[in-house]
Amino acid sequence: MNAATDTTVYERTLAIDATPETVWEFFVDPQKATRWMGLKAELDPQTGGTYYCEVIPGHVARGEFVELDRPNRLVFTWGWEGSEDVPPGSSTIEVDLSGDGEGTSLRFVHNLSTAEAAASHKTGWDHYLPRLEIAAAGGDAGADPWVTQAPSM
Amino acid sequence: MEAALKAIAEPRRRAILTLVRDDELSAGEIASHFEVTRPAVSQHLNVLKEAGLVSERRNGTRRLYRARPEGLAELKDFLTDFWDVRLDALKRQAEKEERKKHERRD
């Protein structure tokens, strides 16, 4: 396996022309959260509270809120229901928001190394298969914006 | 890319990919892991091969199969796109919301 497929961290920094308070709502308010991801969300934004998002029909991402420091930092666990490789709670998403003038600098990190530790003999791409499965299902459904908007498709 | 996604949409093909991830195996060896016919396995291997996910090598009369890291890397890029696309959408929606708030204030 080459290094690229062993990478278990997705990391990106975004500049958003909105205050951290506004951006924060898009992670904890189900009505706003589903404007950028998923069909349905149930969010209980308190430590130990449920994170639930039906990303595409029949495919549910689930986790728990771990850390909430509104509007600066949000940490929640993440995984796919029914997945052996990335079950709910097996990976962690960290979101750091900092005010930047009238906007926000957002740092998003999806760390799959917790899942890797649980299955240390497996290489990185095991983690990706479950999500590829979902992508494939979305492709078949033909209506998922994740698939139709993906630049490489 | 689409071919790769279709290829891995089938559970048996994902299982085959896992088998040949670290080991180069013949169709017969792969078939012995499953309760499916040898022709069915060959058909799955063809789909995986056409999608660029496995490579085929001749060794005498045997044909050996193994996962292609490059094909998998392409799939990984697709997953990176998942968050890229989602986060772009987040940016758009948050900025729209911010503009709405300002309009209300004005």
Short mmCIF file of N, CA, C and O in Angstrom, two decimals, chain B:
data_model
loop_
_atom_site.label_atom_id
_atom_site.label_comp_id
_atom_site.label_asym_id
_atom_site.label_seq_id
_atom_site.Cartn_x
_atom_site.Cartn_y
_atom_site.Cartn_z
N MET B 1 -13.70 6.51 -12.75
CA MET B 1 -14.14 6.71 -11.37
C MET B 1 -15.48 6.06 -11.10
O MET B 1 -15.68 5.36 -10.13
N GLU B 2 -16.42 6.29 -12.02
CA GLU B 2 -17.73 5.71 -11.85
C GLU B 2 -17.66 4.19 -11.90
O GLU B 2 -18.35 3.50 -11.15
N ALA B 3 -16.79 3.69 -12.78
CA ALA B 3 -16.63 2.23 -12.88
C ALA B 3 -16.12 1.67 -11.57
O ALA B 3 -16.57 0.62 -11.11
N ALA B 4 -15.20 2.39 -10.93
CA ALA B 4 -14.64 1.93 -9.65
C ALA B 4 -15.72 1.91 -8.57
O ALA B 4 -15.81 0.97 -7.78
N LEU B 5 -16.56 2.92 -8.57
CA LEU B 5 -17.62 2.97 -7.56
C LEU B 5 -18.62 1.85 -7.77
O LEU B 5 -19.08 1.22 -6.83
N LYS B 6 -18.95 1.61 -9.03
CA LYS B 6 -19.88 0.51 -9.32
C LYS B 6 -19.24 -0.81 -8.94
O LYS B 6 -19.90 -1.69 -8.39
N ALA B 7 -17.95 -0.93 -9.21
CA ALA B 7 -17.25 -2.18 -8.92
C ALA B 7 -17.30 -2.50 -7.43
O ALA B 7 -17.51 -3.65 -7.04
N ILE B 8 -17.13 -1.50 -6.59
CA ILE B 8 -17.09 -1.79 -5.17
C ILE B 8 -18.47 -1.75 -4.51
O ILE B 8 -18.60 -2.00 -3.32
N ALA B 9 -19.51 -1.45 -5.31
CA ALA B 9 -20.86 -1.44 -4.75
C ALA B 9 -21.31 -2.86 -4.43
O ALA B 9 -22.22 -3.08 -3.64
N GLU B 10 -20.66 -3.84 -5.02
CA GLU B 10 -21.05 -5.25 -4.84
C GLU B 10 -20.23 -5.83 -3.68
O GLU B 10 -19.00 -5.82 -3.72
N PRO B 11 -20.92 -6.35 -2.63
CA PRO B 11 -20.20 -6.82 -1.43
C PRO B 11 -19.14 -7.88 -1.74
O PRO B 11 -18.06 -7.86 -1.16
N ARG B 12 -19.45 -8.79 -2.67
CA ARG B 12 -18.49 -9.85 -2.98
C ARG B 12 -17.20 -9.27 -3.57
O ARG B 12 -16.11 -9.72 -3.29
N ARG B 13 -17.38 -8.25 -4.39
CA ARG B 13 -16.19 -7.64 -4.99
C ARG B 13 -15.35 -6.91 -3.95
O ARG B 13 -14.13 -6.88 -4.03
N ARG B 14 -16.02 -6.33 -2.96
CA ARG B 14 -15.24 -5.69 -1.88
C ARG B 14 -14.47 -6.76 -1.12
O ARG B 14 -13.32 -6.55 -0.73
N ALA B 15 -15.11 -7.91 -0.93
CA ALA B 15 -14.43 -9.01 -0.23
C ALA B 15 -13.22 -9.49 -1.03
O ALA B 15 -12.16 -9.78 -0.47
N ILE B 16 -13.39 -9.58 -2.34
CA ILE B 16 -12.27 -10.01 -3.20
C ILE B 16 -11.13 -8.99 -3.11
O ILE B 16 -9.96 -9.36 -2.98
N LEU B 17 -11.48 -7.72 -3.15
CA LEU B 17 -10.44 -6.67 -3.05
C LEU B 17 -9.65 -6.80 -1.76
O LEU B 17 -8.43 -6.65 -1.75
N THR B 18 -10.35 -7.08 -0.69
CA THR B 18 -9.67 -7.24 0.60
C THR B 18 -8.71 -8.42 0.56
O THR B 18 -7.60 -8.35 1.08
N LEU B 19 -9.16 -9.51 -0.09
CA LEU B 19 -8.31 -10.70 -0.20
C LEU B 19 -7.02 -10.44 -0.95
O LEU B 19 -5.95 -10.94 -0.58
N VAL B 20 -7.12 -9.67 -2.03
CA VAL B 20 -5.94 -9.47 -2.88
C VAL B 20 -5.21 -8.17 -2.56
O VAL B 20 -4.36 -7.72 -3.31
N ARG B 21 -5.54 -7.59 -1.43
CA ARG B 21 -4.89 -6.33 -1.05
C ARG B 21 -3.39 -6.54 -0.80
O ARG B 21 -2.56 -5.80 -1.28
N ASP B 22 -3.09 -7.60 -0.06
CA ASP B 22 -1.67 -7.84 0.28
C ASP B 22 -1.11 -9.08 -0.41
O ASP B 22 0.10 -9.28 -0.41
N ASP B 23 -1.97 -9.91 -0.96
CA ASP B 23 -1.50 -11.15 -1.58
C ASP B 23 -1.93 -11.23 -3.04
O ASP B 23 -3.03 -10.83 -3.40
N GLU B 24 -1.03 -11.78 -3.84
CA GLU B 24 -1.37 -12.02 -5.24
C GLU B 24 -1.95 -13.42 -5.32
O GLU B 24 -1.31 -14.39 -4.91
N LEU B 25 -3.18 -13.53 -5.81
CA LEU B 25 -3.87 -14.82 -5.81
C LEU B 25 -4.43 -15.15 -7.18
O LEU B 25 -4.74 -14.25 -7.97
N SER B 26 -4.61 -16.46 -7.43
CA SER B 26 -5.26 -16.88 -8.66
C SER B 26 -6.77 -16.86 -8.45
O SER B 26 -7.25 -16.83 -7.31
N ALA B 27 -7.52 -16.93 -9.58
CA ALA B 27 -8.98 -16.94 -9.49
C ALA B 27 -9.45 -18.14 -8.66
O ALA B 27 -10.40 -18.03 -7.87
N GLY B 28 -8.77 -19.27 -8.82
CA GLY B 28 -9.15 -20.47 -8.07
C GLY B 28 -8.96 -20.28 -6.57
O GLY B 28 -9.81 -20.66 -5.77
N GLU B 29 -7.83 -19.69 -6.20
CA GLU B 29 -7.57 -19.43 -4.78
C GLU B 29 -8.60 -18.46 -4.21
O GLU B 29 -9.07 -18.62 -3.08
N ILE B 30 -8.96 -17.47 -5.01
CA ILE B 30 -9.97 -16.51 -4.56
C ILE B 30 -11.31 -17.22 -4.39
O ILE B 30 -11.99 -17.06 -3.39
N ALA B 31 -11.66 -18.06 -5.39
CA ALA B 31 -12.95 -18.76 -5.35
C ALA B 31 -13.06 -19.67 -4.12
O ALA B 31 -14.15 -19.85 -3.57
N SER B 32 -11.92 -20.22 -3.68
CA SER B 32 -11.98 -21.14 -2.54
C SER B 32 -12.40 -20.44 -1.24
O SER B 32 -12.78 -21.08 -0.28
N HIS B 33 -12.34 -19.11 -1.24
CA HIS B 33 -12.76 -18.37 -0.05
C HIS B 33 -14.26 -18.14 0.00
O HIS B 33 -14.78 -17.67 1.01
N PHE B 34 -14.94 -18.40 -1.11
CA PHE B 34 -16.35 -18.08 -1.17
C PHE B 34 -17.16 -19.27 -1.65
O PHE B 34 -16.63 -20.17 -2.31
N GLU B 35 -18.46 -19.22 -1.35
CA GLU B 35 -19.34 -20.25 -1.88
C GLU B 35 -19.96 -19.75 -3.18
O GLU B 35 -21.18 -19.62 -3.29
N VAL B 36 -19.11 -19.44 -4.11
CA VAL B 36 -19.62 -19.04 -5.43
C VAL B 36 -18.84 -19.81 -6.49
O VAL B 36 -17.76 -20.34 -6.23
N THR B 37 -19.40 -19.84 -7.68
CA THR B 37 -18.75 -20.59 -8.75
C THR B 37 -17.52 -19.84 -9.25
O THR B 37 -17.41 -18.62 -9.12
N ARG B 38 -16.63 -20.58 -9.81
CA ARG B 38 -15.42 -20.03 -10.39
C ARG B 38 -15.73 -19.00 -11.48
O ARG B 38 -15.13 -17.91 -11.50
N PRO B 39 -16.70 -19.30 -12.40
CA PRO B 39 -17.03 -18.29 -13.41
C PRO B 39 -17.53 -16.98 -12.78
O PRO B 39 -17.23 -15.89 -13.29
N ALA B 40 -18.29 -17.10 -11.69
CA ALA B 40 -18.78 -15.88 -11.03
C ALA B 40 -17.61 -15.06 -10.51
O ALA B 40 -17.59 -13.83 -10.64
N VAL B 41 -16.61 -15.74 -9.94
CA VAL B 41 -15.43 -15.03 -9.45
C VAL B 41 -14.68 -14.37 -10.61
O VAL B 41 -14.26 -13.21 -10.52
N SER B 42 -14.56 -15.10 -11.72
CA SER B 42 -13.88 -14.53 -12.88
C SER B 42 -14.58 -13.27 -13.37
O SER B 42 -13.94 -12.29 -13.76
N GLN B 43 -15.91 -13.32 -13.32
CA GLN B 43 -16.67 -12.16 -13.76
C GLN B 43 -16.42 -10.96 -12.85
O GLN B 43 -16.22 -9.84 -13.32
N HIS B 44 -16.42 -11.21 -11.54
CA HIS B 44 -16.12 -10.14 -10.59
C HIS B 44 -14.72 -9.58 -10.83
O HIS B 44 -14.51 -8.37 -10.79
N LEU B 45 -13.78 -10.49 -11.09
CA LEU B 45 -12.40 -10.04 -11.32
C LEU B 45 -12.31 -9.16 -12.57
O LEU B 45 -11.56 -8.18 -12.59
N ASN B 46 -13.08 -9.50 -13.58
CA ASN B 46 -13.10 -8.69 -14.79
C ASN B 46 -13.60 -7.27 -14.51
O ASN B 46 -13.03 -6.30 -15.00
N VAL B 47 -14.66 -7.20 -13.72
CA VAL B 47 -15.21 -5.88 -13.39
C VAL B 47 -14.17 -5.07 -12.62
O VAL B 47 -13.93 -3.89 -12.91
N LEU B 48 -13.51 -5.72 -11.65
CA LEU B 48 -12.50 -5.02 -10.85
C LEU B 48 -11.31 -4.58 -11.71
O LEU B 48 -10.74 -3.51 -11.52
N LYS B 49 -10.97 -5.44 -12.66
CA LYS B 49 -9.84 -5.15 -13.54
C LYS B 49 -10.17 -3.96 -14.44
O LYS B 49 -9.37 -3.04 -14.58
N GLU B 50 -11.37 -3.98 -15.00
CA GLU B 50 -11.77 -2.89 -15.89
C GLU B 50 -11.87 -1.57 -15.14
O GLU B 50 -11.67 -0.50 -15.70
N ALA B 51 -12.19 -1.65 -13.85
CA ALA B 51 -12.29 -0.43 -13.03
C ALA B 51 -10.90 0.04 -12.56
O ALA B 51 -10.79 1.07 -11.91
N GLY B 52 -9.89 -0.74 -12.88
CA GLY B 52 -8.53 -0.35 -12.48
C GLY B 52 -8.21 -0.65 -11.03
O GLY B 52 -7.24 -0.13 -10.48
N LEU B 53 -9.02 -1.49 -10.41
CA LEU B 53 -8.81 -1.76 -8.99
C LEU B 53 -7.92 -2.98 -8.74
O LEU B 53 -7.34 -3.10 -7.67
N VAL B 54 -7.86 -3.89 -9.71
CA VAL B 54 -6.92 -5.01 -9.58
C VAL B 54 -6.10 -5.12 -10.86
O VAL B 54 -6.53 -4.71 -11.94
N SER B 55 -4.90 -5.66 -10.71
CA SER B 55 -4.08 -5.93 -11.88
C SER B 55 -3.98 -7.45 -12.06
O SER B 55 -4.14 -8.21 -11.11
N GLU B 56 -3.75 -7.86 -13.31
CA GLU B 56 -3.66 -9.28 -13.63
C GLU B 56 -2.25 -9.54 -14.17
O GLU B 56 -1.73 -8.76 -14.95
N ARG B 57 -1.65 -10.64 -13.71
CA ARG B 57 -0.31 -10.99 -14.17
C ARG B 57 -0.30 -12.47 -14.53
O ARG B 57 -0.87 -13.29 -13.79
N ARG B 58 0.31 -12.79 -15.68
CA ARG B 58 0.42 -14.20 -16.07
C ARG B 58 1.68 -14.79 -15.50
O ARG B 58 2.75 -14.20 -15.58
N ASN B 59 1.53 -15.97 -14.93
CA ASN B 59 2.70 -16.68 -14.42
C ASN B 59 2.57 -18.12 -14.92
O ASN B 59 1.88 -18.94 -14.33
N GLY B 60 3.21 -18.38 -16.08
CA GLY B 60 3.01 -19.68 -16.73
C GLY B 60 1.57 -19.77 -17.19
O GLY B 60 1.08 -18.89 -17.89
N THR B 61 0.86 -20.80 -16.74
CA THR B 61 -0.53 -20.96 -17.14
C THR B 61 -1.48 -20.26 -16.18
O THR B 61 -2.67 -20.19 -16.42
N ARG B 62 -0.92 -19.80 -15.06
CA ARG B 62 -1.77 -19.17 -14.05
C ARG B 62 -1.89 -17.67 -14.27
O ARG B 62 -0.96 -17.02 -14.70
N ARG B 63 -3.07 -17.16 -13.94
CA ARG B 63 -3.23 -15.71 -13.93
C ARG B 63 -3.40 -15.29 -12.48
O ARG B 63 -4.22 -15.86 -11.75
N LEU B 64 -2.60 -14.32 -12.08
CA LEU B 64 -2.61 -13.88 -10.68
C LEU B 64 -3.16 -12.46 -10.57
O LEU B 64 -2.91 -11.62 -11.44
N TYR B 65 -3.89 -12.26 -9.51
CA TYR B 65 -4.56 -10.96 -9.32
C TYR B 65 -4.10 -10.30 -8.03
O TYR B 65 -3.88 -10.99 -7.02
N ARG B 66 -3.98 -8.98 -8.09
CA ARG B 66 -3.72 -8.25 -6.83
C ARG B 66 -4.27 -6.84 -6.93
O ARG B 66 -4.49 -6.31 -8.02
N ALA B 67 -4.55 -6.24 -5.77
CA ALA B 67 -5.12 -4.89 -5.76
C ALA B 67 -4.12 -3.89 -6.31
O ALA B 67 -2.92 -4.03 -6.12
N ARG B 68 -4.62 -2.89 -7.01
CA ARG B 68 -3.78 -1.83 -7.56
C ARG B 68 -3.84 -0.61 -6.65
O ARG B 68 -4.87 0.04 -6.55
N PRO B 69 -2.72 -0.29 -6.00
CA PRO B 69 -2.73 0.87 -5.09
C PRO B 69 -3.18 2.16 -5.78
O PRO B 69 -3.86 2.97 -5.19
N GLU B 70 -2.80 2.32 -7.06
CA GLU B 70 -3.18 3.55 -7.78
C GLU B 70 -4.70 3.68 -7.87
O GLU B 70 -5.26 4.76 -7.72
N GLY B 71 -5.35 2.53 -8.15
CA GLY B 71 -6.80 2.54 -8.25
C GLY B 71 -7.43 2.92 -6.92
O GLY B 71 -8.39 3.68 -6.86
N LEU B 72 -6.85 2.41 -5.86
CA LEU B 72 -7.36 2.72 -4.53
C LEU B 72 -7.11 4.18 -4.18
O LEU B 72 -7.93 4.82 -3.54
N ALA B 73 -5.98 4.71 -4.63
CA ALA B 73 -5.66 6.11 -4.36
C ALA B 73 -6.70 7.01 -5.01
O ALA B 73 -7.12 8.02 -4.44
N GLU B 74 -7.14 6.61 -6.22
CA GLU B 74 -8.17 7.40 -6.89
C GLU B 74 -9.45 7.43 -6.08
O GLU B 74 -10.13 8.44 -5.96
N LEU B 75 -9.76 6.27 -5.50
CA LEU B 75 -10.96 6.22 -4.67
C LEU B 75 -10.81 7.08 -3.43
O LEU B 75 -11.73 7.73 -2.98
N LYS B 76 -9.59 7.08 -2.89
CA LYS B 76 -9.35 7.92 -1.71
C LYS B 76 -9.54 9.39 -2.06
O LYS B 76 -10.10 10.16 -1.28
N ASP B 77 -9.10 9.75 -3.27
CA ASP B 77 -9.32 11.13 -3.72
C ASP B 77 -10.80 11.46 -3.75
O ASP B 77 -11.23 12.55 -3.42
N PHE B 78 -11.57 10.45 -4.16
CA PHE B 78 -13.02 10.66 -4.21
C PHE B 78 -13.54 10.99 -2.82
O PHE B 78 -14.40 11.86 -2.64
N LEU B 79 -13.01 10.29 -1.81
CA LEU B 79 -13.46 10.55 -0.45
C LEU B 79 -13.03 11.91 0.04
O LEU B 79 -13.76 12.58 0.77
N THR B 80 -11.85 12.33 -0.38
CA THR B 80 -11.41 13.69 -0.03
C THR B 80 -12.41 14.67 -0.62
O THR B 80 -12.80 15.64 0.02
N ASP B 81 -12.86 14.36 -1.85
CA ASP B 81 -13.86 15.22 -2.47
C ASP B 81 -15.14 15.28 -1.64
O ASP B 81 -15.82 16.30 -1.63
N PHE B 82 -15.45 14.19 -0.97
CA PHE B 82 -16.66 14.18 -0.15
C PHE B 82 -16.63 15.35 0.83
O PHE B 82 -17.53 16.19 0.84
N TRP B 83 -15.56 15.45 1.60
CA TRP B 83 -15.50 16.56 2.57
C TRP B 83 -15.29 17.89 1.86
O TRP B 83 -15.81 18.91 2.29
N ASP B 84 -14.51 17.88 0.79
CA ASP B 84 -14.32 19.14 0.06
C ASP B 84 -15.66 19.72 -0.40
O ASP B 84 -15.94 20.90 -0.21
N VAL B 85 -16.47 18.85 -0.99
CA VAL B 85 -17.77 19.31 -1.51
C VAL B 85 -18.67 19.75 -0.36
O VAL B 85 -19.32 20.79 -0.42
N ARG B 86 -18.69 18.95 0.71
CA ARG B 86 -19.53 19.28 1.86
C ARG B 86 -19.11 20.61 2.49
O ARG B 86 -19.92 21.44 2.82
N LEU B 87 -17.80 20.78 2.66
CA LEU B 87 -17.33 22.00 3.32
C LEU B 87 -17.53 23.24 2.44
O LEU B 87 -17.78 24.33 2.95
N ASP B 88 -17.43 23.06 1.12
CA ASP B 88 -17.76 24.18 0.23
C ASP B 88 -19.21 24.57 0.41
O ASP B 88 -19.56 25.75 0.42
N ALA B 89 -20.07 23.56 0.56
CA ALA B 89 -21.50 23.82 0.76
C ALA B 89 -21.71 24.53 2.11
O ALA B 89 -22.52 25.46 2.22
N LEU B 90 -20.95 24.10 3.12
CA LEU B 90 -21.04 24.75 4.44
C LEU B 90 -20.70 26.23 4.32
O LEU B 90 -21.41 27.09 4.84
N LYS B 91 -19.62 26.52 3.62
CA LYS B 91 -19.18 27.92 3.44
C LYS B 91 -20.28 28.74 2.77
O LYS B 91 -20.64 29.81 3.25
N ARG B 92 -20.82 28.21 1.68
CA ARG B 92 -21.89 28.92 0.96
C ARG B 92 -23.09 29.21 1.86
O ARG B 92 -23.61 30.31 1.90
N GLN B 93 -23.51 28.16 2.58
CA GLN B 93 -24.72 28.29 3.40
C GLN B 93 -24.50 29.23 4.57
O GLN B 93 -25.38 30.03 4.91
N ALA B 94 -23.32 29.16 5.20
CA ALA B 94 -23.04 30.04 6.35
C ALA B 94 -22.96 31.49 5.88
O ALA B 94 -23.45 32.40 6.56
N GLU B 95 -22.39 31.71 4.72
CA GLU B 95 -22.28 33.09 4.20
C GLU B 95 -23.65 33.64 3.83
O GLU B 95 -23.94 34.81 4.05
N LYS B 96 -24.49 32.76 3.30
CA LYS B 96 -25.85 33.16 2.96
C LYS B 96 -26.61 33.56 4.23
O LYS B 96 -27.30 34.58 4.27
N GLU B 97 -26.43 32.74 5.26
CA GLU B 97 -27.08 32.99 6.54
C GLU B 97 -26.60 34.32 7.13
O GLU B 97 -27.39 35.11 7.65
N GLU B 98 -25.32 34.58 7.02
CA GLU B 98 -24.75 35.82 7.56
C GLU B 98 -25.34 37.03 6.83
O GLU B 98 -25.68 38.03 7.46
N ARG B 99 -25.47 36.91 5.52
CA ARG B 99 -26.05 38.02 4.75
C ARG B 99 -27.49 38.27 5.17
O ARG B 99 -27.92 39.41 5.32
N LYS B 100 -28.22 37.18 5.42
CA LYS B 100 -29.61 37.31 5.86
C LYS B 100 -29.69 38.06 7.19
O LYS B 100 -30.53 38.90 7.40
N LYS B 101 -28.77 37.73 8.09
CA LYS B 101 -28.75 38.38 9.41
C LYS B 101 -28.52 39.88 9.27
O LYS B 101 -29.11 40.67 9.96
N HIS B 102 -27.62 40.23 8.34
CA HIS B 102 -27.32 41.65 8.13
C HIS B 102 -28.52 42.37 7.55
O HIS B 102 -28.83 43.48 7.95
N GLU B 103 -29.22 41.70 6.63
CA GLU B 103 -30.41 42.32 6.03
C GLU B 103 -31.45 42.60 7.08
O GLU B 103 -32.09 43.64 7.10
N ARG B 104 -31.61 41.66 8.01
CA ARG B 104 -32.59 41.84 9.09
C ARG B 104 -32.23 43.04 9.96
O ARG B 104 -33.08 43.76 10.42
N ARG B 105 -30.92 43.21 10.17
CA ARG B 105 -30.46 44.32 11.01
C ARG B 105 -30.64 45.66 10.31
O ARG B 105 -30.91 46.66 10.95
N ASP B 106 -30.45 45.66 8.98
CA ASP B 106 -30.49 46.95 8.25
C ASP B 106 -31.89 47.56 8.22
O ASP B 106 -32.86 46.88 8.25
#
